[in-house]
Coordinates of C-alpha atoms and ligand atoms in Angstrom, one line a residue:
M1 CA -91.6 -8.8 2.1
G2 CA -90.0 -8.9 5.7
K3 CA -92.3 -6.3 7.9
V4 CA -94.7 -4.4 6.4
T5 CA -94.4 -1.7 8.7
G6 CA -90.4 -1.8 8.9
F7 CA -89.5 1.4 6.8
Q8 CA -91.7 3.7 9.1
E9 CA -90.2 2.0 12.3
Y10 CA -86.6 1.7 11.6
D11 CA -84.2 4.6 10.5
R12 CA -81.2 3.6 8.2
K13 CA -78.1 3.1 10.0
M14 CA -74.5 2.2 9.0
P15 CA -72.3 -0.1 11.0
E16 CA -69.5 1.3 12.9
K17 CA -66.5 3.1 11.8
L18 CA -63.7 3.4 13.7
S19 CA -62.5 7.2 13.9
P20 CA -60.3 8.9 11.0
A21 CA -57.4 9.3 13.8
E22 CA -57.4 5.3 14.5
R23 CA -58.1 4.3 11.0
V24 CA -55.0 6.5 9.2
K25 CA -52.5 4.3 11.1
N26 CA -52.7 1.3 8.9
Y27 CA -54.2 0.1 5.7
N28 CA -56.7 -2.1 7.2
E29 CA -60.5 -2.0 6.8
F30 CA -62.4 0.2 9.5
E31 CA -65.9 -1.2 9.3
S32 CA -67.6 -3.3 11.5
L33 CA -70.7 -5.5 10.8
Y34 CA -74.5 -5.2 12.1
S35 CA -75.4 -6.6 14.7
D36 CA -78.1 -9.2 14.1
E37 CA -80.7 -7.7 15.3
E38 CA -79.7 -4.5 13.2
L39 CA -79.1 -6.5 10.0
N40 CA -82.6 -7.7 11.2
K41 CA -84.1 -4.3 10.9
Q42 CA -82.3 -2.7 8.0
S43 CA -83.6 -5.8 5.9
A44 CA -86.6 -5.2 7.3
R45 CA -87.1 -1.9 6.0
C46 CA -87.3 -2.8 2.2
M47 CA -91.0 -2.3 1.5
D48 CA -90.8 -5.5 -1.6
C49 CA -92.4 -2.7 -4.1
G50 CA -94.5 -3.4 -6.9
I51 CA -92.1 -2.2 -9.2
P52 CA -88.6 -2.5 -7.5
F53 CA -86.8 0.3 -9.1
C54 CA -83.5 -1.1 -7.4
H55 CA -83.2 -3.9 -9.4
S56 CA -82.9 -1.5 -12.6
G57 CA -80.4 0.6 -10.9
C58 CA -78.5 -2.3 -10.5
P59 CA -76.0 -2.9 -13.8
L60 CA -76.1 -6.6 -12.5
G61 CA -80.2 -6.7 -11.9
N62 CA -79.7 -8.1 -8.6
I63 CA -83.1 -9.5 -6.9
I64 CA -82.7 -7.0 -4.2
P65 CA -86.6 -7.2 -2.6
E66 CA -85.8 -11.1 -2.7
F67 CA -82.6 -11.3 -0.7
N68 CA -83.8 -8.8 1.8
D69 CA -86.7 -10.6 2.6
A70 CA -84.5 -13.7 3.0
V71 CA -82.4 -11.9 5.7
Y72 CA -85.3 -10.8 7.3
H73 CA -86.6 -14.3 7.6
H74 CA -82.5 -15.7 9.1
K75 CA -82.9 -17.8 5.3
W76 CA -79.2 -17.5 4.7
E77 CA -78.6 -20.0 2.2
E78 CA -81.8 -18.8 0.3
A79 CA -80.4 -14.9 0.4
Y80 CA -77.1 -16.3 -0.8
L81 CA -78.4 -18.4 -3.5
I82 CA -80.3 -15.3 -5.0
L83 CA -77.3 -13.0 -4.5
A84 CA -75.0 -15.4 -6.0
S85 CA -77.4 -16.1 -8.9
T86 CA -76.8 -12.4 -10.5
N87 CA -73.5 -11.3 -8.7
N88 CA -70.5 -13.7 -8.8
F89 CA -68.1 -11.5 -6.3
P90 CA -70.8 -9.6 -3.8
E91 CA -67.6 -9.6 -1.4
F92 CA -66.3 -6.9 -3.7
T93 CA -69.2 -5.0 -4.7
G94 CA -70.4 -5.3 -1.2
R95 CA -67.5 -3.1 -0.1
I96 CA -66.4 -0.9 -3.1
C97 CA -70.0 0.1 -5.1
P98 CA -70.7 3.7 -5.0
A99 CA -74.4 1.3 -5.0
P100 CA -76.8 2.4 -7.9
C101 CA -79.5 0.1 -6.2
E102 CA -79.5 2.6 -3.7
S103 CA -79.8 5.8 -5.7
A104 CA -82.8 3.9 -7.3
C105 CA -84.2 2.8 -4.1
V106 CA -87.9 4.1 -4.2
L107 CA -87.9 4.6 -0.3
G108 CA -85.3 7.4 -1.2
I109 CA -87.8 9.6 -2.5
H110 CA -89.1 10.3 0.9
R111 CA -86.3 8.6 3.3
P112 CA -82.9 7.5 3.3
P113 CA -82.8 4.5 0.7
V114 CA -82.5 0.8 2.5
A115 CA -78.9 0.0 2.9
I116 CA -78.9 -2.7 -0.1
E117 CA -75.0 -2.6 -0.4
E118 CA -74.2 -3.4 3.3
I119 CA -76.8 -6.3 3.8
E120 CA -75.3 -7.8 0.1
K121 CA -72.0 -7.6 2.1
H122 CA -73.7 -9.1 5.2
I123 CA -75.3 -11.9 2.8
I124 CA -72.2 -13.1 1.6
E125 CA -69.7 -12.8 4.9
I126 CA -72.2 -14.9 6.5
A127 CA -72.6 -17.3 3.5
Y128 CA -68.9 -18.0 4.0
Q129 CA -69.0 -18.2 7.7
K130 CA -71.4 -20.6 6.9
N131 CA -69.5 -22.7 4.4
L132 CA -72.2 -22.0 1.8
V133 CA -69.8 -20.8 -1.0
K134 CA -69.1 -23.7 -2.9
P135 CA -67.6 -25.2 -6.5
V136 CA -70.1 -24.9 -8.8
A137 CA -68.4 -26.1 -12.0
P138 CA -70.1 -29.4 -13.6
L139 CA -68.3 -32.8 -13.3
I140 CA -68.8 -33.4 -16.8
K141 CA -66.8 -30.8 -18.9
T142 CA -67.9 -29.9 -22.2
G143 CA -64.1 -30.2 -23.8
K144 CA -63.4 -26.4 -24.9
T145 CA -61.0 -24.4 -23.7
V146 CA -61.3 -20.4 -23.4
A147 CA -58.2 -17.9 -22.6
V148 CA -58.8 -14.9 -20.6
V149 CA -56.5 -12.3 -20.6
G150 CA -56.4 -9.7 -17.4
S151 CA -57.4 -10.8 -14.2
G152 CA -59.7 -7.9 -13.0
P153 CA -63.3 -8.2 -12.3
A154 CA -64.5 -8.4 -15.8
G155 CA -61.9 -10.9 -16.3
L156 CA -62.9 -12.8 -13.1
A157 CA -66.5 -12.8 -13.5
A158 CA -66.1 -14.7 -17.2
A159 CA -63.8 -16.8 -16.0
A160 CA -66.4 -17.8 -13.4
Q161 CA -69.0 -18.2 -15.2
L162 CA -67.6 -20.1 -18.2
S163 CA -66.2 -22.4 -16.0
K164 CA -69.9 -22.8 -14.2
A165 CA -70.8 -23.7 -18.2
G166 CA -68.2 -26.5 -18.0
H167 CA -65.0 -25.2 -20.4
E168 CA -61.6 -25.2 -19.4
V169 CA -60.8 -21.7 -18.2
T170 CA -57.3 -20.3 -18.0
V171 CA -56.9 -16.6 -16.9
Y172 CA -53.6 -14.8 -17.9
E173 CA -52.2 -12.0 -15.7
R174 CA -49.2 -9.9 -16.3
D175 CA -48.9 -8.6 -13.0
D176 CA -47.3 -10.8 -10.2
K177 CA -50.7 -11.3 -8.6
I178 CA -54.5 -11.8 -9.6
G179 CA -57.0 -9.4 -9.6
G180 CA -56.6 -6.4 -11.7
L181 CA -57.8 -3.0 -10.0
L182 CA -59.2 -4.9 -7.2
R183 CA -55.5 -6.2 -6.3
Y184 CA -53.3 -2.8 -7.3
G185 CA -55.6 0.0 -7.6
I186 CA -58.3 -0.2 -4.8
P187 CA -56.6 0.4 -1.3
D188 CA -56.6 -2.4 1.0
F189 CA -58.4 0.6 3.6
K190 CA -61.1 0.1 1.0
M191 CA -60.9 -3.9 0.5
E192 CA -58.0 -5.8 2.2
K193 CA -56.7 -8.6 -0.5
W194 CA -57.3 -11.6 1.6
V195 CA -60.9 -10.9 0.3
I196 CA -59.6 -11.7 -3.3
D197 CA -57.6 -14.5 -2.5
R198 CA -60.4 -16.7 -0.5
R199 CA -62.6 -15.9 -3.7
L200 CA -60.0 -17.0 -6.0
E201 CA -59.5 -20.7 -4.0
V202 CA -62.9 -21.3 -5.0
M203 CA -62.5 -20.6 -8.5
E204 CA -59.3 -22.7 -8.3
K205 CA -61.5 -25.3 -7.1
D206 CA -63.6 -24.7 -9.6
G207 CA -60.8 -26.2 -12.3
V208 CA -60.3 -22.4 -13.1
V209 CA -56.3 -21.6 -14.0
F210 CA -54.6 -19.0 -13.6
K211 CA -51.2 -17.7 -14.6
T212 CA -49.7 -14.5 -13.6
N213 CA -46.0 -12.6 -14.3
T214 CA -47.5 -13.6 -18.4
E215 CA -48.4 -10.5 -20.6
I216 CA -50.2 -11.6 -23.8
G217 CA -48.3 -9.7 -27.0
K218 CA -45.2 -10.1 -25.3
D219 CA -44.5 -13.2 -22.9
I220 CA -46.7 -15.2 -25.1
A221 CA -47.5 -13.9 -28.5
A222 CA -51.4 -13.3 -28.7
D223 CA -52.0 -15.4 -31.8
E224 CA -51.2 -18.1 -30.1
L225 CA -53.7 -17.5 -27.9
T226 CA -56.2 -17.7 -30.9
R227 CA -54.5 -21.0 -32.3
N228 CA -54.6 -23.3 -29.0
F229 CA -58.1 -22.1 -27.3
D230 CA -61.4 -22.7 -28.7
A231 CA -62.2 -18.7 -27.6
V232 CA -60.3 -15.6 -26.1
V233 CA -62.3 -13.2 -23.7
L234 CA -59.8 -9.6 -23.6
T235 CA -60.2 -8.2 -20.1
G236 CA -57.3 -5.9 -19.9
G237 CA -58.8 -2.8 -18.4
S238 CA -58.6 0.9 -19.3
T239 CA -54.8 1.5 -18.5
I240 CA -53.5 4.7 -20.2
P241 CA -53.8 7.5 -17.8
R242 CA -54.5 11.0 -18.6
D243 CA -51.7 13.5 -18.5
L244 CA -51.5 17.1 -17.5
P245 CA -48.8 18.6 -20.5
I246 CA -48.5 21.6 -18.7
P247 CA -45.2 23.5 -18.2
G248 CA -42.8 21.8 -15.7
R249 CA -44.4 18.3 -16.1
E250 CA -41.1 16.7 -16.2
L251 CA -39.9 18.0 -12.6
K252 CA -39.6 15.3 -10.1
G253 CA -42.2 14.6 -7.9
I254 CA -44.9 14.4 -10.3
Y255 CA -46.4 11.0 -10.6
F256 CA -49.9 9.1 -12.1
A257 CA -52.0 8.4 -9.0
M258 CA -51.7 4.2 -10.5
D259 CA -47.9 4.5 -9.7
F260 CA -48.2 5.6 -6.3
L261 CA -51.4 3.4 -5.2
K262 CA -50.0 0.2 -6.6
Q263 CA -46.9 0.7 -4.9
Q264 CA -48.4 1.1 -1.6
N265 CA -50.7 -2.3 -2.1
K266 CA -47.6 -4.0 -3.4
R267 CA -46.1 -2.8 0.1
V268 CA -48.7 -4.1 2.1
G269 CA -49.2 -7.5 0.3
N270 CA -45.4 -8.1 0.5
S271 CA -45.0 -8.0 -3.1
P272 CA -41.7 -6.7 -4.4
I273 CA -41.5 -3.1 -5.6
T274 CA -38.6 -2.3 -8.5
A275 CA -39.3 1.1 -9.2
E276 CA -37.9 4.1 -6.8
D277 CA -40.3 4.6 -3.9
I278 CA -43.1 7.1 -4.5
L279 CA -43.9 8.3 -1.0
A280 CA -46.1 11.2 0.1
T281 CA -44.2 11.1 4.0
G282 CA -43.5 14.7 4.9
K283 CA -44.8 16.0 2.0
D284 CA -46.9 18.8 0.5
V285 CA -49.4 16.9 -1.2
V286 CA -51.8 18.1 -4.2
V287 CA -53.9 15.6 -6.0
I288 CA -55.4 16.8 -9.4
G289 CA -58.5 15.2 -10.4
G290 CA -61.7 14.8 -8.0
G291 CA -62.8 11.2 -8.3
D292 CA -62.6 8.4 -6.5
T293 CA -58.8 7.8 -7.6
G294 CA -57.7 10.9 -6.0
S295 CA -59.6 10.3 -3.0
D296 CA -57.7 7.1 -2.5
C297 CA -54.4 9.0 -3.1
V298 CA -56.1 11.2 0.0
G299 CA -56.3 8.4 1.9
T300 CA -52.9 6.8 0.9
S301 CA -51.3 10.0 1.3
N302 CA -52.6 10.3 5.2
R303 CA -51.5 6.8 5.7
Q304 CA -48.1 7.9 4.8
K305 CA -48.3 11.0 7.0
A306 CA -48.3 13.7 4.4
N307 CA -47.3 16.9 5.7
S308 CA -50.7 18.9 4.2
V309 CA -53.0 16.8 1.4
K310 CA -55.1 19.1 -1.3
Q311 CA -57.5 18.0 -4.0
F312 CA -58.2 20.5 -6.7
E313 CA -61.0 19.9 -9.4
V314 CA -61.0 21.7 -12.4
M315 CA -65.1 21.5 -12.3
F316 CA -67.9 23.2 -10.0
Q317 CA -68.5 21.9 -6.9
P318 CA -71.4 19.6 -7.3
P319 CA -75.0 20.2 -5.6
E320 CA -75.4 18.6 -1.9
K321 CA -78.6 17.4 -3.0
R322 CA -80.3 15.9 -6.5
T323 CA -81.5 19.0 -8.7
P324 CA -84.7 19.1 -11.2
H325 CA -82.1 18.1 -13.4
M326 CA -80.9 14.7 -12.1
P327 CA -84.2 13.6 -10.2
W328 CA -84.9 10.1 -8.6
P329 CA -84.0 7.3 -9.8
T330 CA -81.1 8.4 -11.9
Y331 CA -77.9 8.2 -10.3
P332 CA -77.4 11.6 -8.9
M333 CA -73.7 13.6 -9.7
V334 CA -73.9 15.3 -6.3
L335 CA -71.1 15.9 -4.0
K336 CA -69.6 12.7 -2.3
T337 CA -67.3 12.8 0.9
T338 CA -65.7 9.8 0.9
T339 CA -64.6 8.2 4.5
S340 CA -60.6 8.9 2.7
H341 CA -62.1 12.9 2.6
E342 CA -63.2 12.3 6.5
E343 CA -59.5 11.4 7.2
G344 CA -58.0 15.2 6.4
V345 CA -57.8 17.1 3.3
E346 CA -58.3 20.5 1.5
R347 CA -60.6 20.0 -1.4
H348 CA -61.1 22.8 -3.9
W349 CA -63.1 23.0 -7.2
G350 CA -62.4 25.0 -10.1
I351 CA -58.9 25.2 -9.9
N352 CA -56.8 25.0 -13.0
T353 CA -53.2 23.7 -12.6
K354 CA -51.4 26.3 -15.3
E355 CA -47.5 25.3 -14.3
F356 CA -45.7 23.0 -12.2
L357 CA -42.6 25.2 -10.7
G358 CA -39.3 23.4 -9.7
D359 CA -36.1 24.3 -7.7
E360 CA -32.6 24.4 -8.9
N361 CA -32.3 20.7 -8.6
G362 CA -35.2 20.0 -10.8
N363 CA -37.6 19.1 -7.8
L364 CA -40.8 20.3 -8.0
R365 CA -41.7 23.1 -5.6
A366 CA -45.0 24.3 -6.1
L367 CA -48.1 25.0 -8.2
R368 CA -49.3 27.8 -10.2
I369 CA -52.9 27.8 -10.4
A370 CA -56.0 30.0 -11.0
D371 CA -59.6 29.8 -9.9
V372 CA -62.3 29.1 -13.1
S373 CA -65.8 30.1 -13.6
W374 CA -68.1 27.7 -15.7
E375 CA -70.7 28.5 -18.1
T376 CA -73.4 25.7 -18.2
D377 CA -76.3 24.7 -20.8
F378 CA -79.5 25.0 -19.7
L379 CA -79.5 21.3 -17.7
G380 CA -76.3 22.3 -15.6
R381 CA -73.9 20.4 -17.8
P382 CA -70.2 22.3 -18.0
V383 CA -69.7 24.0 -21.6
K384 CA -66.6 26.0 -21.3
F385 CA -64.8 27.6 -18.0
S386 CA -62.6 31.1 -18.0
E387 CA -59.9 32.3 -16.0
V388 CA -61.2 34.8 -13.1
E389 CA -59.3 37.5 -13.2
G390 CA -56.4 38.3 -10.5
S391 CA -56.8 35.1 -9.1
E392 CA -53.2 33.6 -10.3
R393 CA -51.5 32.2 -7.5
E394 CA -48.8 29.6 -6.2
I395 CA -49.2 26.5 -4.1
P396 CA -46.0 25.0 -2.5
C397 CA -45.9 21.3 -2.7
Q398 CA -43.4 18.7 -3.0
R399 CA -45.5 15.8 -4.4
V400 CA -48.6 16.3 -7.4
F401 CA -50.4 12.7 -8.1
L402 CA -52.4 12.8 -11.4
A403 CA -55.6 11.6 -10.9
M404 CA -58.0 12.6 -13.4
G405 CA -59.0 9.7 -15.0
F406 CA -57.8 6.7 -17.8
L407 CA -58.4 7.0 -21.6
N408 CA -58.5 3.8 -23.0
P409 CA -56.8 0.4 -23.3
Q410 CA -53.2 0.1 -24.1
Y411 CA -53.3 -0.7 -27.8
T412 CA -49.4 -1.6 -28.9
G413 CA -48.8 -5.4 -27.6
M414 CA -51.7 -7.8 -27.5
L415 CA -54.4 -5.5 -29.3
E416 CA -51.9 -4.4 -32.0
S417 CA -50.7 -7.9 -33.1
L418 CA -54.4 -9.5 -32.9
G419 CA -55.5 -6.6 -35.7
V420 CA -58.7 -5.8 -33.1
E421 CA -60.7 -2.9 -34.3
L422 CA -61.1 0.3 -31.5
D423 CA -64.4 2.7 -31.2
A424 CA -64.4 6.1 -31.6
R425 CA -63.3 6.4 -27.9
K426 CA -60.1 4.0 -29.0
N427 CA -61.8 1.1 -26.5
V428 CA -62.5 -2.0 -28.4
N429 CA -65.1 -2.2 -30.6
A430 CA -67.2 -4.8 -29.2
K431 CA -71.1 -4.2 -29.1
E432 CA -72.5 -4.5 -26.1
G433 CA -75.3 -7.5 -25.8
I434 CA -72.5 -9.2 -28.5
Y435 CA -69.2 -8.4 -27.1
R436 CA -67.5 -9.9 -30.1
T437 CA -64.6 -8.3 -31.6
N438 CA -63.4 -8.2 -35.4
V439 CA -61.2 -11.0 -34.6
S440 CA -62.5 -14.5 -35.1
K441 CA -63.5 -16.1 -31.8
V442 CA -62.3 -13.0 -29.6
F443 CA -64.6 -11.0 -27.5
A444 CA -64.0 -8.5 -25.0
A445 CA -65.7 -6.8 -22.0
G446 CA -64.9 -4.6 -19.1
D447 CA -63.0 -1.1 -18.8
M448 CA -61.4 -2.7 -22.2
R449 CA -64.7 -2.7 -23.9
R450 CA -66.7 0.0 -22.3
G451 CA -64.0 2.4 -21.1
Q452 CA -63.2 3.5 -17.6
S453 CA -66.3 2.5 -15.3
L454 CA -67.0 0.7 -12.2
V455 CA -66.3 -3.1 -10.8
V456 CA -70.0 -3.7 -10.4
W457 CA -70.0 -2.8 -14.2
A458 CA -66.8 -4.9 -14.9
I459 CA -68.6 -7.9 -13.5
S460 CA -71.7 -7.5 -15.2
E461 CA -70.2 -7.2 -18.5
G462 CA -67.6 -10.4 -18.0
R463 CA -71.0 -12.3 -16.9
E464 CA -72.8 -11.1 -20.2
C465 CA -69.7 -11.6 -22.2
A466 CA -69.3 -15.0 -20.6
R467 CA -72.9 -16.3 -22.2
K468 CA -71.7 -14.9 -25.3
V469 CA -68.8 -17.1 -25.4
D470 CA -71.0 -20.3 -24.1
E471 CA -73.4 -19.3 -27.3
F472 CA -70.5 -19.3 -29.5
L473 CA -69.1 -22.5 -28.3
M474 CA -72.3 -24.7 -27.8
G475 CA -75.2 -23.1 -30.1
H476 CA -76.8 -22.2 -26.9
S477 CA -76.2 -21.4 -23.1
V478 CA -76.5 -22.9 -20.1
L479 CA -75.5 -19.6 -18.3
E480 CA -78.2 -16.8 -16.6
S481 CA -78.2 -13.5 -18.0
K482 CA -80.2 -10.4 -16.6
D483 CA -83.2 -11.3 -18.1
S484 CA -83.0 -14.5 -15.8
V485 CA -84.1 -12.1 -13.3
N486 CA -87.6 -12.9 -13.6
Q487 CA -87.6 -16.6 -13.7
F488 CA -85.9 -16.4 -10.2
D489 CA -88.6 -13.9 -8.8
Q490 CA -91.1 -17.1 -9.6
V491 CA -88.8 -19.7 -7.6
F492 CA -88.8 -17.8 -4.8
N493 CA -91.9 -16.3 -4.4
Ligands
FAD501 C1 -57.8 3.6 -7.9 C2 -58.9 3.3 -8.4 C3 -59.7 2.9 -7.3 C4 -60.8 2.7 -8.1 N1 -62.1 2.3 -7.1 C5 -63.2 1.9 -7.3 C6 -64.2 1.7 -6.4 O1 -63.9 2.0 -5.2 N2 -65.4 1.2 -6.5 C7 -65.5 0.8 -8.2 O2 -66.5 0.2 -8.4 N3 -64.4 0.8 -9.3 C8 -63.5 1.0 -8.6 N4 -62.6 1.6 -9.6 C9 -62.9 1.2 -11.1 C10 -62.5 -0.4 -11.6 O3 -61.6 -0.6 -10.5 C11 -62.4 -0.6 -12.6 O4 -63.9 -0.5 -13.2 C12 -62.2 -2.3 -12.7 O5 -61.6 -2.6 -12.0 C13 -62.5 -2.6 -14.4 O6 -62.0 -4.2 -14.4 P1 -61.6 -4.7 -15.2 O7 -61.3 -6.3 -15.2 O8 -62.3 -4.5 -16.6 O9 -60.3 -4.2 -15.4 P2 -59.1 -4.3 -14.4 O10 -59.1 -4.3 -13.5 O11 -58.3 -3.0 -15.2 O12 -58.0 -5.1 -14.9 C14 -57.5 -5.5 -15.8 C15 -56.4 -6.3 -15.9 O13 -55.7 -6.8 -17.2 C16 -53.9 -6.8 -17.0 N5 -53.9 -7.1 -18.5 C17 -53.6 -5.8 -19.5 N6 -53.1 -6.0 -20.5 C18 -52.6 -7.4 -20.4 C19 -52.1 -8.1 -21.2 N7 -51.8 -8.3 -22.2 N8 -51.9 -9.5 -20.5 C20 -51.6 -9.8 -19.6 N9 -52.6 -9.5 -18.7 C21 -53.2 -7.8 -19.2 C22 -53.6 -6.0 -16.4 O14 -52.5 -5.9 -15.7 C23 -55.0 -6.2 -15.3 O15 -54.7 -6.7 -14.4 C24 -61.3 2.0 -9.5 C25 -60.3 2.4 -10.0 C26 -58.9 3.0 -9.5 C27 -57.8 3.3 -10.6
SF4_502 S1 -86.6 -0.2 -4.4 FE1 -85.8 -0.4 -2.2 S2 -87.7 -0.2 -0.8 FE2 -88.3 -1.1 -3.0 S3 -87.6 -3.0 -3.0 FE3 -85.7 -2.2 -3.6 S4 -84.7 -2.1 -1.6 FE4 -86.7 -2.2 -1.3

């Protein structure tokens, strides 16, 4: 434990951010790093709990009190090694994770939790500065080959781990650049893309081969992979967006969030855009969907200088604090105000969009909406809604971005030709802890298996799946699993 009285002496403090007015001028990240002194204080807040609930809150099982202690004592290499033992990409999670570890932090019972995510980001940035992030693949290879399809965080984590185990790994990606939603979903203002490129350089030195502009099931037949590789890992993500099939859906000006966000990331990354431009500039924008993807549309619309931005959510407004139904250490479904919201948006809850209205040229001109009220069950969960009488009205708008989540992975093409079985939710049926599909030597992980989720879960799935692939290829695995946490506890204590 860094400092016994640290949690009593120091308050949680977040690094400085540029003002909303400044940051909407471009797509850059806008958060600075802590000073050395502040980083030391923040790490000193960790109580080194006897039962560190932060571990169990983290899907990767990050060994948090140990790295907090190492940071406090300026043991940068030790902090990095502890963190890297459970997380291949702390530079991603340190920037964009919703930090379930912090929701589970024991200090959070009566004070603001330890700033674990920020500390994680600092450890990895310092490790890069000090040239501690090095290739780890063994010189002697196993002679086994693995194809990974999809280069999002799940595919990259699986590839990194499999290469660490000594296998020859090739990652196939249908887009023109590697990264999945890290590259072409999450906006640059949340994570600049040099962060991915810097990591890819390390992975290439490790021997991982990346093939872009290659769709499996189209450019290369899926069974070619099963013939030519000893194992195949499917990490193609959950890519089919939820639609809103109400009257007027065919009007011009209504887009899926991902079409809008991907284009902007391509613009920032100087990648060619082949479709028509989708821009919010000068438009009255309504984002339908109150989640993170919706919030990214808000931030992007403001940067494109939209005339006005509204965000509609059909569910009721979440509470500001934990309720008895969401006690510590569960992840609380409370009201979240993101940095994009701070930049300017009108947020509305309990809104049902009933019709898109167009002008004589087939362009969107307004939405017909109504307020709804919700019936909830004894746990406060929504059961059904009914329209508030007399609340129907028109809202002028020329751009709508549909951000209501993703249904399941694309079945046509790769999954269909492989004959992969799906589960009841139409995700790939490969059970957690096993990660094997019904097709011989084919495994699956990430959003493609789990359904739409988070980067931290994708990394966790990629790692655990790699371990199962390694076991399948070699009879046993040399890779760590979440269960190795205790072994590291012993090494570092
Ligand atoms: C707009 C947006 C913002 C988000 N923000 C956050 C956030 O802030 N924090 C967070 O934790 N999570 C966030 N998420 C969720 C997170 O990005 C995903 O859960 C995560 O990226 C899933 O990782 P994955 O590797 O399973 O799949 P993906 O990242 O979706 O990657 C799958 C890749 O597979 C490729 N692919 C698919 N089929 C084929 C094929 N047949 N051949 C070749 N390649 C193929 C796709 O092109 C894609 O690149 C966000 C999601 C979206 C959409
Ligand atoms: S729960 Fe919070 S205070 Fe306790 S060990 Fe984890 S980070 Fe430190």
